[in-house]
mmCIF file of C-alpha atoms in Angstrom:
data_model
loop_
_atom_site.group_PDB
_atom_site.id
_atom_site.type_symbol
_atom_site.label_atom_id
_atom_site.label_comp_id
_atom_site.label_asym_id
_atom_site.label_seq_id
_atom_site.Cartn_x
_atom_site.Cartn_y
_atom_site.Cartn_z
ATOM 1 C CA UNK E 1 95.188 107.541 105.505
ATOM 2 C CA UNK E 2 96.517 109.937 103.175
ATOM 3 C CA UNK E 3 94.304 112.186 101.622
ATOM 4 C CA UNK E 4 95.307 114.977 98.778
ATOM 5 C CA UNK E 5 92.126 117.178 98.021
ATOM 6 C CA UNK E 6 92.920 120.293 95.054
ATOM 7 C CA UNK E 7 91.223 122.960 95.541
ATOM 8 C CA UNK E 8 90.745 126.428 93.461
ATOM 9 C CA UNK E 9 88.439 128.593 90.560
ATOM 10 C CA UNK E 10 86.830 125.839 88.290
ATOM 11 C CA UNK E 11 86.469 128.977 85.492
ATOM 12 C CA UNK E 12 88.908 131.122 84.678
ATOM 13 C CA UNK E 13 89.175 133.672 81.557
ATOM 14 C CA UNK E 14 91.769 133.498 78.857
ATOM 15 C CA UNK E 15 94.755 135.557 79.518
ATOM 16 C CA UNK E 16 94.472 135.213 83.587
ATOM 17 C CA UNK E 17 96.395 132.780 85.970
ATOM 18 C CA UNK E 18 95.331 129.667 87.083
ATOM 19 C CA UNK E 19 95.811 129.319 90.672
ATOM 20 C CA UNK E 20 95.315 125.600 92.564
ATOM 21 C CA UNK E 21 96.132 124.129 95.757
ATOM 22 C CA UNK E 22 96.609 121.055 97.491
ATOM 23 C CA UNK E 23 95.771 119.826 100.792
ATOM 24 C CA UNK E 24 98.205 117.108 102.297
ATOM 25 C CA UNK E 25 95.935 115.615 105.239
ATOM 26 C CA UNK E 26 98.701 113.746 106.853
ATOM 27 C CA UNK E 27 102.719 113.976 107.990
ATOM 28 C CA UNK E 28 104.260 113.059 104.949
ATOM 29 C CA UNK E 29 103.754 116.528 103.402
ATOM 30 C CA UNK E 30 107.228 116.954 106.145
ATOM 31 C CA UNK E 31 109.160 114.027 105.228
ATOM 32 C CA UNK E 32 112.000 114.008 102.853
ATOM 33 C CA UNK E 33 110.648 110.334 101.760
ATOM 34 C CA UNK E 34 108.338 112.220 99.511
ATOM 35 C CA UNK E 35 107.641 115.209 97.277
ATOM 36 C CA UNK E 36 104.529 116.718 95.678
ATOM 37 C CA UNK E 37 103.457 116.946 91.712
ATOM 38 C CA UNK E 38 101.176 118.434 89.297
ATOM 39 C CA UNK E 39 99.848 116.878 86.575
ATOM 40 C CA UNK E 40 96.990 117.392 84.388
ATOM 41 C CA UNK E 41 95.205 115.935 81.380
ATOM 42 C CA UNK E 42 93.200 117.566 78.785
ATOM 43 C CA UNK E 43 89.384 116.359 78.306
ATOM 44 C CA UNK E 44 89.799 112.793 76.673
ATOM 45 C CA UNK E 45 93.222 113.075 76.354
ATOM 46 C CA UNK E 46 96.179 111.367 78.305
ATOM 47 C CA UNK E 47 98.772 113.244 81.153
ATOM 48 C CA UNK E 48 100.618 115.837 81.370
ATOM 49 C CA UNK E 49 103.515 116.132 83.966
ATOM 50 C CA UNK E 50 103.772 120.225 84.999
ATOM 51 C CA UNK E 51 105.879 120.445 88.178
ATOM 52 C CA UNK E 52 107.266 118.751 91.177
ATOM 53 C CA UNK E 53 108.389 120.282 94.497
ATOM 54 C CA UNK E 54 110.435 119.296 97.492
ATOM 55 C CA UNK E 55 109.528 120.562 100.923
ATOM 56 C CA UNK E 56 112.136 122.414 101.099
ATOM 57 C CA UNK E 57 110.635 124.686 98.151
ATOM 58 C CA UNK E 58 112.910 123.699 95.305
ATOM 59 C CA UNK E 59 110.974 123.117 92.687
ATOM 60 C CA UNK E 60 111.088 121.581 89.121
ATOM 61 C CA UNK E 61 108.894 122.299 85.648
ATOM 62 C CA UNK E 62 107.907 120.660 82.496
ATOM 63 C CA UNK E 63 110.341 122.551 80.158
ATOM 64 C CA UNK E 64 106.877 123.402 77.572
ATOM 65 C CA UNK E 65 105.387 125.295 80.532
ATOM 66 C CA UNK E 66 107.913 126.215 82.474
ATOM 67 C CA UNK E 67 107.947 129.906 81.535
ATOM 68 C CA UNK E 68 103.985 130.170 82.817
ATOM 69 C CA UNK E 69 104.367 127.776 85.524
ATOM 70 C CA UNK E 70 105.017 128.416 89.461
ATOM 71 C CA UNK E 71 104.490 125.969 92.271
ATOM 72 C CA UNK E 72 105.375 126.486 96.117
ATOM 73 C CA UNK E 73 105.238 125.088 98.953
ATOM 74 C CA UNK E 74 103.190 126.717 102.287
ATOM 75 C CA UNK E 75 104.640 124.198 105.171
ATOM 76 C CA UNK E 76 102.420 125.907 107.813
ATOM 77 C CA UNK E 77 99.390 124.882 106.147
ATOM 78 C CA UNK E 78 100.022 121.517 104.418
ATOM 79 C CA UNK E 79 99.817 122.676 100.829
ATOM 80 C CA UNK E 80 101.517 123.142 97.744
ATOM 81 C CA UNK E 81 100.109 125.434 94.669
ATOM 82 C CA UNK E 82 99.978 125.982 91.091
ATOM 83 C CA UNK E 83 100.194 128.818 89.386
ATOM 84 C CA UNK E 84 99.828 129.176 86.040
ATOM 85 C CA UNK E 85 99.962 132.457 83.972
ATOM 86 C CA UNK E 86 98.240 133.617 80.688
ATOM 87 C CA UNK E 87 96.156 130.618 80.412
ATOM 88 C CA UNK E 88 94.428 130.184 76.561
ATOM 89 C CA UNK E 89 91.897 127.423 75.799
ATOM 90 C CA UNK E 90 94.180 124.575 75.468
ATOM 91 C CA UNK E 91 94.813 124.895 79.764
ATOM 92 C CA UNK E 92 91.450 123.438 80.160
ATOM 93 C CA UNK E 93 91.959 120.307 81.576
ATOM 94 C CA UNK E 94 91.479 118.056 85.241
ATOM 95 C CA UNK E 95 94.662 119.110 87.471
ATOM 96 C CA UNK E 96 95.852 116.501 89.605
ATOM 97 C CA UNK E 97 97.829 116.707 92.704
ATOM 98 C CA UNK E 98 99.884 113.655 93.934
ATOM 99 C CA UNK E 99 102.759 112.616 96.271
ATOM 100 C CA UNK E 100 105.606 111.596 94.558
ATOM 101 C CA UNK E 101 107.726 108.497 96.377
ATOM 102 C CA UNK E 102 111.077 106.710 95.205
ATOM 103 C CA UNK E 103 112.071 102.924 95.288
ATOM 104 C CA UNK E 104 115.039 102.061 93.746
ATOM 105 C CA UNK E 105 116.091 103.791 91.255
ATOM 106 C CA UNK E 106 112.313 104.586 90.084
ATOM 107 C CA UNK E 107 110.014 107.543 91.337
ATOM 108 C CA UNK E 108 106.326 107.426 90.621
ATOM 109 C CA UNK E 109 103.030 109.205 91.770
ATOM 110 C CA UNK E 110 102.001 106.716 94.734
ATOM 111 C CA UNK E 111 99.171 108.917 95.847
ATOM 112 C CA UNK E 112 96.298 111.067 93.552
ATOM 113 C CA UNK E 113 93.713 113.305 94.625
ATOM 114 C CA UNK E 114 90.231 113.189 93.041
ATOM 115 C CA UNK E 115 91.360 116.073 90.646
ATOM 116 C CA UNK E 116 89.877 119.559 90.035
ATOM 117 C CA UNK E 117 88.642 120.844 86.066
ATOM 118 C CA UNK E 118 89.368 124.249 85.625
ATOM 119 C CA UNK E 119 88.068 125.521 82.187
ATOM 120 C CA UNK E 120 89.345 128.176 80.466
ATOM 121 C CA UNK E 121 86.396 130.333 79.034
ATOM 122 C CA UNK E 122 85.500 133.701 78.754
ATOM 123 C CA UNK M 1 113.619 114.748 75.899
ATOM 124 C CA UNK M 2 112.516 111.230 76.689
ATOM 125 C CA UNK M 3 109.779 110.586 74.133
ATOM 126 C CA UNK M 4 107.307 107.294 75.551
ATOM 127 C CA UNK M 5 105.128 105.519 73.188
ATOM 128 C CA UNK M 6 102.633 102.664 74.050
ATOM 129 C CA UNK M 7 101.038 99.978 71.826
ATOM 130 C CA UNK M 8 97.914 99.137 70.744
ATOM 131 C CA UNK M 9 96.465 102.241 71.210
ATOM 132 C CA UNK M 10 93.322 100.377 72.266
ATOM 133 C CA UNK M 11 92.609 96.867 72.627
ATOM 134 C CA UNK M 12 89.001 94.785 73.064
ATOM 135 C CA UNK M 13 89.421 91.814 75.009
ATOM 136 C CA UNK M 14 87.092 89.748 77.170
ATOM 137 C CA UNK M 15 86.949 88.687 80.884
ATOM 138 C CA UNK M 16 89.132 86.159 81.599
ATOM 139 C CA UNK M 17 91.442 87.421 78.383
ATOM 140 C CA UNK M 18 95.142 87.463 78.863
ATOM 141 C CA UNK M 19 95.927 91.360 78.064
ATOM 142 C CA UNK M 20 99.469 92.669 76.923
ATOM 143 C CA UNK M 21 100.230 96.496 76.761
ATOM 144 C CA UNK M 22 104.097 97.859 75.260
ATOM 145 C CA UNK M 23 105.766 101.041 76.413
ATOM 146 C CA UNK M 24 108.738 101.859 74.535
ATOM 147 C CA UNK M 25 111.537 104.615 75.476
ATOM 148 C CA UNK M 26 113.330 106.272 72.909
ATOM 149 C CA UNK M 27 116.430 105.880 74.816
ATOM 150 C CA UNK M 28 117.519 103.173 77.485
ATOM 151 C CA UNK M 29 115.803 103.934 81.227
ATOM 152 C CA UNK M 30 117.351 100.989 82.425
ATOM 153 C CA UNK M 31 113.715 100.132 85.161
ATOM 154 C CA UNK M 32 112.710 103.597 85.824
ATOM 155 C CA UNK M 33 108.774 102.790 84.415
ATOM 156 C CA UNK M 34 106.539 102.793 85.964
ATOM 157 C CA UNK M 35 102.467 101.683 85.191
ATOM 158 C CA UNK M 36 98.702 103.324 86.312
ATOM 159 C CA UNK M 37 95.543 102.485 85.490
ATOM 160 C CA UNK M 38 92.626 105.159 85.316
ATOM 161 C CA UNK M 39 89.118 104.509 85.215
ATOM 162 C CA UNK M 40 86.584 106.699 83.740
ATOM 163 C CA UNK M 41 85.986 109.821 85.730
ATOM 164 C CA UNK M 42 88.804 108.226 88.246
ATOM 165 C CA UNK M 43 92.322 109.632 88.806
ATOM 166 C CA UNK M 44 95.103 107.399 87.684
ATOM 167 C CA UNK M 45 96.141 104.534 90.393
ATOM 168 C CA UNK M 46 99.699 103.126 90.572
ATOM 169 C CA UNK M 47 99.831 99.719 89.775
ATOM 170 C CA UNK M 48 103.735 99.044 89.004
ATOM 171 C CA UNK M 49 107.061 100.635 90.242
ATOM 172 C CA UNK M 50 110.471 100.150 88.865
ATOM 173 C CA UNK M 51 109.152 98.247 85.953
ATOM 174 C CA UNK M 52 107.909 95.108 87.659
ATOM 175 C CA UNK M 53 107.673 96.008 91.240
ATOM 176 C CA UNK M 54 103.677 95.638 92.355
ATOM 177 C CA UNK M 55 102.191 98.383 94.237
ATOM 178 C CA UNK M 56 100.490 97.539 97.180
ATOM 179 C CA UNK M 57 97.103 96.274 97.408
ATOM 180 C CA UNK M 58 97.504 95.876 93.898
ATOM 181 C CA UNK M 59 95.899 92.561 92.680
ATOM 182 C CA UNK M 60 98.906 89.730 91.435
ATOM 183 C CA UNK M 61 96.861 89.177 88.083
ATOM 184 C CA UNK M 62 98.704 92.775 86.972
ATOM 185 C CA UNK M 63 102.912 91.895 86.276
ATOM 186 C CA UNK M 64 105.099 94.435 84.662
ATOM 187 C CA UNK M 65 108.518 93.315 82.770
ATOM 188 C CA UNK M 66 111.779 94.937 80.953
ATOM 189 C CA UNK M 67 114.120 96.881 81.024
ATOM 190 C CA UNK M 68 116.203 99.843 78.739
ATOM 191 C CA UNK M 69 113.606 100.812 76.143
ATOM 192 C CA UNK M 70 110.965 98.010 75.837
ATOM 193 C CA UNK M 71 108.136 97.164 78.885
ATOM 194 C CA UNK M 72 105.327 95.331 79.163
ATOM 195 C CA UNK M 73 102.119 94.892 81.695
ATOM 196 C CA UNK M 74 100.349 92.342 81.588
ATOM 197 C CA UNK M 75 96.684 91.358 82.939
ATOM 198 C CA UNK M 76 96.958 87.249 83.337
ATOM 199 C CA UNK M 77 93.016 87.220 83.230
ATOM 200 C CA UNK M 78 90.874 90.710 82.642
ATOM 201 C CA UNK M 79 88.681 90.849 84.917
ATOM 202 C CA UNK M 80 85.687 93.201 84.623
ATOM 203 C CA UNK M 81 86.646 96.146 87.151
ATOM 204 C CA UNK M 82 90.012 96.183 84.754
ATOM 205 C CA UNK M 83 88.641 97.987 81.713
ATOM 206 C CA UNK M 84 90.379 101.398 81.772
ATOM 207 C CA UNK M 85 92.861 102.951 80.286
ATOM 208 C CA UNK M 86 96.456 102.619 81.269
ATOM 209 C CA UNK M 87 99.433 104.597 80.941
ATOM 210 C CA UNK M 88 103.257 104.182 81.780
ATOM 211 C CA UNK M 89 104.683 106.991 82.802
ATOM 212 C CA UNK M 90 109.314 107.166 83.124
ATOM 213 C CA UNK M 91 111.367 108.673 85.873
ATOM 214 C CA UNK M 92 114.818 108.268 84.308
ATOM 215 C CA UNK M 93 114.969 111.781 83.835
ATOM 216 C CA UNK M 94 113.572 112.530 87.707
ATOM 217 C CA UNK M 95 112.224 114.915 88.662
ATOM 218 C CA UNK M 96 111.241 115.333 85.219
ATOM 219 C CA UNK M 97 108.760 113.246 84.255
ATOM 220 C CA UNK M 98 106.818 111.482 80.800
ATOM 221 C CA UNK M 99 104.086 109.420 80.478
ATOM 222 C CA UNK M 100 102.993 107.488 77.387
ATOM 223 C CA UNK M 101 99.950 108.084 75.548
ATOM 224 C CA UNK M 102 97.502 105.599 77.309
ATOM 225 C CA UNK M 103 95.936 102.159 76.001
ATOM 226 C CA UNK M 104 92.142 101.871 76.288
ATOM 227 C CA UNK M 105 91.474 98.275 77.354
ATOM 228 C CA UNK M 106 87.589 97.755 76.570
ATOM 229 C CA UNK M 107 84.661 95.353 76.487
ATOM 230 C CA UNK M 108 84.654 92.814 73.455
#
């Protein structure tokens, strides 16, 4: 069964980068039915879409990050990361991974992992 | 930009309670909506694809209908693992994504 599992610094200081990564623990991380998102959400607030990423690397940002924001793909290891620059306060939040599947003419975030919080503090 | 909105914001209701929640589009996304629930401390679960398309293993007491701006999930009879929040989330724009605010179902 598929299992995503984030992993990365639960503390980091204002002005550093944030730096995640997920684990795929099965095949699909290879198939072109699927690609991989980040998305976090603020303490007691609702989500936040950052990035998606195909396997083949090309990847895709939410335009009000997307000058902090890198995510790539390692296909030797079964992961995809997030990087994110320059990080303030407001980054504190639970980061989710998920995979990301299509039907139709829909795509939605089939599969979560537990989610990581990485606080921004000095 | 897509903007999503959701009503109520929260909503008590009891078990057994026939639950509506609204997501509205500010422009038409024909069925690209999609629905999760997310319980305290839990990361959000998929309940509905393509607008009224039930996830697997997904219990047939959650439905999901409309289309172009206005959509609606409904909860036939609450049940007490079903107080959480919930959030629709569009893929018109895909691989850009939105989701709405969230609507906090609780205990009455």
């Amino acid at each position: 069964q598929l299992q995503l599992q984030e992993s990365g610094p639960g503390l980091v200081k204002p002005s550093e980068t944030l730096s995640l990564t997920c684990t795929v623990s099965d095949g699909s991380f290879s198939s072109s039915s699927y690609y991989w998102g980040w998305i976090r959400q603020p303490p007691g607030k609702g989500l936040e879409w950052i990035g998606s990423i195909y396997y083949s690397g090309r990847a895709y940002y939410n335009l009000s990050l997307k000058s902090r924001v890198t995510i790539s793909v390692d296909t030797s290891k079964n992961q995809f990361s997030l990087k994110l620059s320059s990080v303030t306060a407001v980054d504190t939040a639970v980061y989710y991974c998920a995979r990301i599947a299509a039907r139709g003419n829909s795509e939605f975030f089939q599969q979560w992992g537990q989610g990581t919080l990485v606080s921004v503090s000095s | 930009d897509i903007q999503m909105t959701q009503s109520p914001s929260s909503l008590s209701a009891s078990v057994g309670d026939r639950v509506t929640i609204t997501c509205r589009a500010s422009q038409s996304i024909t069925n690209s909506l999609n629905w999760y629930q997310q319980r305290p401390g839990k990361a959000p679960k998929l309940l509905i694809y393509g607008a009224s398309s039930l996830q697997s293993g997904v219990p047939s007491r959650f439905s999901g209908s409309g289309s172009g701006t206005d959509f609606t999930l409904t909860i036939s009879s609450l049940q007490p693992e079903d107080f959480a929040t919930y959030y629709c989330q569009q893929s018109y724009t895909m691989p850009e994504f939105t989701f709405g605010p969230g609507t906090k179902v609780d205990i009455k």
